[in-house]
XYZ file of C-alpha atoms in Angstrom:
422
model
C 27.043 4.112 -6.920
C 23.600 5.210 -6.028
C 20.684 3.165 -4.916
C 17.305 3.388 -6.386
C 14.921 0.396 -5.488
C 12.532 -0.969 -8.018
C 9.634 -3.308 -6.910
C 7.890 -5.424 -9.726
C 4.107 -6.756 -8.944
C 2.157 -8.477 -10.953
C -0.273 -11.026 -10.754
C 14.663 -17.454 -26.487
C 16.836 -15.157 -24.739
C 20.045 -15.065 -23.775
C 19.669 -14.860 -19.658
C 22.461 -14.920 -16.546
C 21.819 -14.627 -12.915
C 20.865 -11.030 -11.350
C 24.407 -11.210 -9.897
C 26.013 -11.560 -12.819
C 24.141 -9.886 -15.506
C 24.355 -6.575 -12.836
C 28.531 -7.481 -12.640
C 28.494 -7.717 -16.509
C 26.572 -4.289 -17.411
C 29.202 -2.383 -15.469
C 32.060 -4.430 -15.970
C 34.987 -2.524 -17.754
C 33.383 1.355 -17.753
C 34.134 4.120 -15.679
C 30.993 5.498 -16.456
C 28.583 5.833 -13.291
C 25.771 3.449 -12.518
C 22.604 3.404 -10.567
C 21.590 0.332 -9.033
C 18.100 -0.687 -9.389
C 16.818 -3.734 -7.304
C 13.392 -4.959 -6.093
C 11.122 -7.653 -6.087
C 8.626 -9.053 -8.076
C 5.240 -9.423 -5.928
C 2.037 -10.180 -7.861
C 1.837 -13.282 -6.126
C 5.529 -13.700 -6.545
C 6.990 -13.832 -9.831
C 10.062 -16.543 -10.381
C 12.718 -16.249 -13.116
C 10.466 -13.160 -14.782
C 12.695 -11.360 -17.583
C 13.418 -7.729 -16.523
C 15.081 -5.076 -18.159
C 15.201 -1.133 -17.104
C 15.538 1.716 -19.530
C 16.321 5.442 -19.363
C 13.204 7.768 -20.224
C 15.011 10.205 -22.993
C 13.394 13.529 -24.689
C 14.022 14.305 -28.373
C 14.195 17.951 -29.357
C 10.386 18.052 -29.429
C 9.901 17.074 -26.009
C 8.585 13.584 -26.558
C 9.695 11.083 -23.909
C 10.571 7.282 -25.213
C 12.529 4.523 -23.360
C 16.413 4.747 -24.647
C 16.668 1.329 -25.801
C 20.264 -0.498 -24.376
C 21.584 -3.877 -25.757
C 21.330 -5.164 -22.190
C 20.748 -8.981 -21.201
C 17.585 -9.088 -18.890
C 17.966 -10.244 -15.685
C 16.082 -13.214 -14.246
C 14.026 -12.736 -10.796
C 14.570 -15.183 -7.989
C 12.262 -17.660 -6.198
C 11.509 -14.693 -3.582
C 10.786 -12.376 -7.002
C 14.260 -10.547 -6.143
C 16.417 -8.383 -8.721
C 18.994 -6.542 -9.370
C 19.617 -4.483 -12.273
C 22.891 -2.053 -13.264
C 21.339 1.187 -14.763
C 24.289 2.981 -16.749
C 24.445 6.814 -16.201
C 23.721 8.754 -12.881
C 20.625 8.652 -10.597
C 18.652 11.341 -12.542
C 15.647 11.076 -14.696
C 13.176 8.328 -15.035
C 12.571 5.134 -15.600
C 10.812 2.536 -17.748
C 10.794 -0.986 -16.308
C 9.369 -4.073 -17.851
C 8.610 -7.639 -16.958
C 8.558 -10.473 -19.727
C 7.303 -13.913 -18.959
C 8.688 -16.921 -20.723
C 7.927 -20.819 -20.221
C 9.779 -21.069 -17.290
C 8.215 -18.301 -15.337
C 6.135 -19.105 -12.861
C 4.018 -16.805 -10.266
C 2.525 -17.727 -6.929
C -1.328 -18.142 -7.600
C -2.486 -15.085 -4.983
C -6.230 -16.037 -5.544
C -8.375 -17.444 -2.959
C -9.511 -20.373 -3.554
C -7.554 -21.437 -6.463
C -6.259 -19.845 -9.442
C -7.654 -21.208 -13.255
C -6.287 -20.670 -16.538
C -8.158 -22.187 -19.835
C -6.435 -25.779 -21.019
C -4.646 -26.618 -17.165
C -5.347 -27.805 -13.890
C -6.587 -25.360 -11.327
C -3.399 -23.673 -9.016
C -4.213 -23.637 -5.100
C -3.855 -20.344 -2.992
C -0.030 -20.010 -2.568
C 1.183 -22.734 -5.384
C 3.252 -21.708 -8.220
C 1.496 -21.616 -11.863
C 2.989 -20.937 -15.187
C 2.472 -17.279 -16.645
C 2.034 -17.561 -20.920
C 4.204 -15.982 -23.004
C 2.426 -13.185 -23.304
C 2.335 -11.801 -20.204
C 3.871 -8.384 -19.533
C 4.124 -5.762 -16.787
C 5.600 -2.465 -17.208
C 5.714 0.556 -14.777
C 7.745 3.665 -14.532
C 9.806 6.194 -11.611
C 11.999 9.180 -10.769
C 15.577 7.107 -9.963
C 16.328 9.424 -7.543
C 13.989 8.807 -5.367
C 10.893 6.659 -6.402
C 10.121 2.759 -5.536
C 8.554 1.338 -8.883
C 6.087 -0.655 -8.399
C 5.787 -3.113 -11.198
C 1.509 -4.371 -11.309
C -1.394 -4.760 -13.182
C -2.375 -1.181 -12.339
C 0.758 0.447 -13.277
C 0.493 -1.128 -16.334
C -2.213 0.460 -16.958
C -0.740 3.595 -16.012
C 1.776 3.410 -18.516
C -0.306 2.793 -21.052
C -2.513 5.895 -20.036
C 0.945 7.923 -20.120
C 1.724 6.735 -23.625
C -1.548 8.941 -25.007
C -0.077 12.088 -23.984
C 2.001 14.045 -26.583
C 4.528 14.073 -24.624
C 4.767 10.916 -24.271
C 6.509 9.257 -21.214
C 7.397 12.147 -19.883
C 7.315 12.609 -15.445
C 4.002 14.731 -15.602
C 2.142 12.512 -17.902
C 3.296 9.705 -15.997
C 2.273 10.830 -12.887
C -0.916 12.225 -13.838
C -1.539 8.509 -15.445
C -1.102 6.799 -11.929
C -3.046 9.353 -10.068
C -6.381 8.730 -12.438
C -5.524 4.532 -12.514
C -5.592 5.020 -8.368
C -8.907 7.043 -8.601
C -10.183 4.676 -11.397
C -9.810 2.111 -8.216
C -10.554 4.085 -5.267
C -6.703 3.780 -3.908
C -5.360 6.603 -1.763
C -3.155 9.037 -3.651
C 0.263 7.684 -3.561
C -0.605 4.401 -3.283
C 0.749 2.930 -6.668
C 3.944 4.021 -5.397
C 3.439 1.506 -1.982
C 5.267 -1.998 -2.058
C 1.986 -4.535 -2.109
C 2.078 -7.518 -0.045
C 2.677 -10.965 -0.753
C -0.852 -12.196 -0.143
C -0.218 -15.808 0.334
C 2.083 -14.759 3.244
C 0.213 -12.241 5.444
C 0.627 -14.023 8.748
C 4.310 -13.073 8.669
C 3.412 -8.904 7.617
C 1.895 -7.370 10.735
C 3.399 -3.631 9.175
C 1.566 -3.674 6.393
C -0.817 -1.028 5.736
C -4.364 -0.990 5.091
C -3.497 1.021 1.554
C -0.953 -1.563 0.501
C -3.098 -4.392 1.143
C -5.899 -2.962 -1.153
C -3.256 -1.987 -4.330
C -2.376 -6.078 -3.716
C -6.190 -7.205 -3.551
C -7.165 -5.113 -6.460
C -4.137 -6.628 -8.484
C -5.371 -10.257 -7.645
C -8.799 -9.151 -9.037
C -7.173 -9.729 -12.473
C -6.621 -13.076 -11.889
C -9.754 -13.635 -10.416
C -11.539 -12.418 -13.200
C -10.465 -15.975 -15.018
C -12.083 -17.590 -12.211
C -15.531 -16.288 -12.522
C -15.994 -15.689 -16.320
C -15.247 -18.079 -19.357
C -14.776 -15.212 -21.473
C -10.944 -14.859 -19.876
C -8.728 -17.961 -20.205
C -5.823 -16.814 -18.877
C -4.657 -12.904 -17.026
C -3.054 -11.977 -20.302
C -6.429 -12.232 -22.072
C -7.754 -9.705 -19.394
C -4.797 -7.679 -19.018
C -4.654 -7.362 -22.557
C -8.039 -6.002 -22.738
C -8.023 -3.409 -20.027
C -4.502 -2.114 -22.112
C -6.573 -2.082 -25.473
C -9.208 0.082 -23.592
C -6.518 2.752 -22.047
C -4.530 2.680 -25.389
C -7.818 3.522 -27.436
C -9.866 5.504 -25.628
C -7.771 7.163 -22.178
C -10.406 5.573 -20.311
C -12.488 2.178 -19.050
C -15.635 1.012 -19.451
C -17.623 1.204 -16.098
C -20.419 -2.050 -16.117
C -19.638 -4.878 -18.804
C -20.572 -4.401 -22.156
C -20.143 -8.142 -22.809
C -16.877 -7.473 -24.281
C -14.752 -5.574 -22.464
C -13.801 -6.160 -19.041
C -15.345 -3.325 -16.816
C -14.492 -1.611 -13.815
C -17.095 -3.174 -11.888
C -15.983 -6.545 -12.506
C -12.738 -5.684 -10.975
C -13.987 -3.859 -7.727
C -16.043 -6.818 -6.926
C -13.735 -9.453 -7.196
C -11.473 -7.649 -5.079
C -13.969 -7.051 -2.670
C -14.842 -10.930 -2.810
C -10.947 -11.344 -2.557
C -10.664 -9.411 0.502
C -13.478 -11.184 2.186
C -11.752 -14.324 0.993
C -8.390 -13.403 2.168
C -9.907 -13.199 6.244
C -10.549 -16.985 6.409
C -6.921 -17.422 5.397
C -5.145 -15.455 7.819
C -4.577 -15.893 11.824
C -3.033 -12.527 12.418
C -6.204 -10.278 14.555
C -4.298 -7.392 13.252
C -3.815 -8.306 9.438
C -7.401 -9.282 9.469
C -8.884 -6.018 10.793
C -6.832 -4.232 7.760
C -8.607 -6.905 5.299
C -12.188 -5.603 6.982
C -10.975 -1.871 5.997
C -9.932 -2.933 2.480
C -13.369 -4.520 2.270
C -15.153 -1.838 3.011
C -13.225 0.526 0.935
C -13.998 -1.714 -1.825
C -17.808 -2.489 -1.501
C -17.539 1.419 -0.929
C -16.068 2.236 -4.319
C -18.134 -0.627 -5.732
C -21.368 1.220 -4.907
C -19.997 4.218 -6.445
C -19.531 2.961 -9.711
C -22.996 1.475 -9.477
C -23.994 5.205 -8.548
C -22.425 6.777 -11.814
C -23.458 3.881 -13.916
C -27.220 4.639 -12.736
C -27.003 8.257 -12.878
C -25.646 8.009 -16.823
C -27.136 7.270 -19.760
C -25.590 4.666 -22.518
C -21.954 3.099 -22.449
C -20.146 4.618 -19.115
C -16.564 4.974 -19.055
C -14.390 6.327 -16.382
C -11.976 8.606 -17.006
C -11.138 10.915 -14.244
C -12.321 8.478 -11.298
C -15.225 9.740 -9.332
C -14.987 10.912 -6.171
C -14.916 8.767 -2.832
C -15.132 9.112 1.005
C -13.919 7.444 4.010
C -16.226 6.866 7.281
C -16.444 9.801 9.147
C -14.843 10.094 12.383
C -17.352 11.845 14.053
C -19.791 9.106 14.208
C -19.283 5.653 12.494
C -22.525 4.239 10.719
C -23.163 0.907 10.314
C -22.130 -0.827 6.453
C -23.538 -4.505 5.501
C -19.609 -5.459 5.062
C -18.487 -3.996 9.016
C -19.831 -6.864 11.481
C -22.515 -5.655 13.365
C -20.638 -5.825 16.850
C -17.748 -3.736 15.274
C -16.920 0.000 14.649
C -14.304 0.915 12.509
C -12.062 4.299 13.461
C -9.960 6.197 11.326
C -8.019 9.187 12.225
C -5.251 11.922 10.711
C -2.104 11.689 12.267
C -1.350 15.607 13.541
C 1.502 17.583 12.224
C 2.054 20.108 15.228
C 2.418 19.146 18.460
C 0.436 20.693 21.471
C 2.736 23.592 21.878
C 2.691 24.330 18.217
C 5.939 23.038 17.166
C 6.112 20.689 14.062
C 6.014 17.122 14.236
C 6.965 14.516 11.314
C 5.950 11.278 11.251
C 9.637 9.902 12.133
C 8.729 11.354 15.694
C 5.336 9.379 15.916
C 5.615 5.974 17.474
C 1.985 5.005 17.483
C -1.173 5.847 18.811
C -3.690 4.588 21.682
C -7.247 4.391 21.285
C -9.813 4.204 24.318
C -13.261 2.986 24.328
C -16.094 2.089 26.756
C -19.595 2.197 27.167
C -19.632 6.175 29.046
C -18.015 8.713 27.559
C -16.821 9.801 30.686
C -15.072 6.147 31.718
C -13.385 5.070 28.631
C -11.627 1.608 30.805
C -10.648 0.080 27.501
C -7.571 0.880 25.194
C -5.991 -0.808 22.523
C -2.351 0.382 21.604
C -1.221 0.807 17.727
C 3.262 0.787 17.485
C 2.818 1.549 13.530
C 2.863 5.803 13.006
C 1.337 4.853 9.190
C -1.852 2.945 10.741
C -4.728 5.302 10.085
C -7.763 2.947 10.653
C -8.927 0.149 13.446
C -11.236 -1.658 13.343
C -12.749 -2.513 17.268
C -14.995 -5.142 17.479
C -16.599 -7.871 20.005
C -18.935 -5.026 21.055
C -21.602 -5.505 23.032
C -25.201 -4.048 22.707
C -25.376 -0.513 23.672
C -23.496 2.814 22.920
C -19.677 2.525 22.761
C -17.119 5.800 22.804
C -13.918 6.177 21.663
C -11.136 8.850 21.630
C -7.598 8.138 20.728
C -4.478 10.092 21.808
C -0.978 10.575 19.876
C 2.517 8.438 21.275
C 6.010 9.937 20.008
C 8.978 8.387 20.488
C 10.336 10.103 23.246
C 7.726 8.293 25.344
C 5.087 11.680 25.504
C 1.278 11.494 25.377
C -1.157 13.980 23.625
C -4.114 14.754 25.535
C -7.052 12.870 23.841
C -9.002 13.502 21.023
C -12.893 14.686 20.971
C -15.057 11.380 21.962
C -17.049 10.168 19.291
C -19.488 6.807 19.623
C -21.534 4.383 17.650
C -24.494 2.014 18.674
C -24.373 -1.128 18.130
């Protein structure tokens, strides 16, 4: 049996346990199976329906889900699965998540989460889903995590245009525009999000997963702010409508459709939100970064907005950029006594020979106010951490360099100093 893990985020059948169900698909067949388990995450989805499906090309190359007589499986109060995939660990996958009336998902919306006709849901209390409510996303079983969210919905909606359907290339191409639509590092889709209503206990999450979790909230948040939306169906819905129709989404509100915009800025608000919520010093420094990524990506779609002319849409994504690391400059959403650093972890070592990321333990940064006595350091055990933010600065110039830590204990010499005044 081989393993292939499947993680499900999101914000009148006949249904067993994920024990059993998984027991029952492969129960009397010699035929090989791959085991597909995960979690659902957008706050946490309880007793969700889930079923998998094979990704099959007819003779004219046209991918569609092959379509099993399959009971779905039901995920557990942490969101857990597991699901018994017949065949070998080849090929791709469609997976789907059906809500019912006795789904429920942790509310993953700071303050309080609202749905039309019901009593508001506090930050980290369950709330029922309607019966509407669907996620789908799609991955290579041999050696993809599935993320199941809002965004990868989208995806596979985007995916469905091409003429080829399903297929791996449109899919992938599909979740490579939906993470530039957003502003999301390549790849990141493909990242487990967070639990938001739990970040005290997830000091290894990365900057990049906590924005693909923030920007999935922002559906939900959308109900919050605008009467138009009763429930995250209603806006889910309509983002879908938009992909399925037209390959793309409209940029500022039209007063019908939701818009890009009205995403990026609740997740920026969500993100801002999120830092009064959480004790951990490290979690909250990532929740800075994601803010300023967003407000970033924010302003561009303002930028493209005013440099068109009637409805805009994005299709492709416009381009973004990260802070320099040469010299930081000062944003309205950084607090003035901070600086944020990022940095790209090196592939070679001094003496020219490779190095993976499996040989990187961490990094060390140094700071101080002379670039010739940096007397401050802050050490970072995570090889995936490419940003930190430093802050309680005084007045003045501060300099920083940071140097490379493997695991056999070695140092690199440091980098070039760079500074910022605050």
């Amino acid at each position: 049996m081989l393993p292939a893990v499947v993680l499900l985020s999101g914000c009148g059948l006949d249904i067993t346990s994920g024990e059993s169900t998984s027991a029952a698909q492969s129960q009397g067949s010699n035929e090989p199976t791959v085991e597909i388990a995960g979690a659902a995450m957008k706050g946490v989805i309880q007793q969700g329906l889930v079923t998998a499906n094979r990704l099959i090309s007819d003779k004219d190359g046209h991918y569609a889900p092959q379509r099993e007589a399959a009971k779905p499986v039901l995920t557990a109060d942490d969101g857990s699965y597991e699901w018994q995939l017949r065949g070998k660990a080849d090929g791709w996958a469609l997976v789907e998540l059906q809500a019912d009336a006795d789904t429920r998902m942790i509310c993953d919306v700071v303050p309080q989460c609202e749905q039309s006709g019901a009593e508001a849901v506090a930050f980290g209390q369950p709330m029922g889903l309607d019966n509407n409510f669907s996620l789908r996303g799609a991955g290579d079983l041999r050696m993809e995590t599935v993320n199941l969210t809002p965004l990868t919905h989208l995806a596979v909606a985007l995916a469905e245009r091409s003429t080829s359907g399903l297929s791996p290339e449109a899919l992938s191409g599909a979740y490579e525009t939906v993470e530039d639509w957003f502003g999301l590092a390549a790849g990141s889709l493909r990242l487990t999000p967070p639990d938001l209503t739990r970040l005290d206990e997830s000091d290894d999450v990365s900057a990049d997963a906590l924005q693909v979790a923030i920007a999935n909230a922002a559906f939900l948040a959308l109900v919050n702010e605008n009467a138009q939306w009763d429930t995250i169906s209603d806006v889910l819905n309509n983002m879908t409508a938009q992909v399925s129709e037209t390959g793309q989404i409209s940029l500022i509100g039209d007063g019908v459709n939701v818009a890009l915009a009205d995403l990026v800025s609740a997740a920026a608000v969500q993100a801002s939100e999120l830092q009064t919520r959480v004790d951990s010093s490290i979690i909250n420094q990532r929740l800075v970064v994601v803010e300023y990524r967003t407000v970033q990506r924010f302003k561009t779609v303002a930028d493209v907005y005013g440099d068109s002319s009637g409805d805009a849409t994005a299709d492709t994504g416009a381009e973004t950029s990260e802070p320099p690391t040469t010299e930081v400059t000062p944003e309205e959403t950084i607090p003035a006594d901070a600086a944020l650093l990022s940095w790209t972890a090196p592939l070679t070592r001094e003496n020219g020979d490779s190095l993976s990321m499996g040989e990187i333990a961490g990094f060390e940064v140094v700071y101080g106010t002379s670039a010739e006595t940096l007397d401050q350091s802050l050490a970072i055990g995570d090889a995936s951490v490419d940003e930190l933010l430093v802050d309680e600065l005084t007045a003045g110039t501060w300099y920083f360099a940071i140097r490379t830590l493997d695991t056999d204990g070695n140092r690199s010499r440091l980098s070039d100093v760079v500074y910022k005044q605050i």
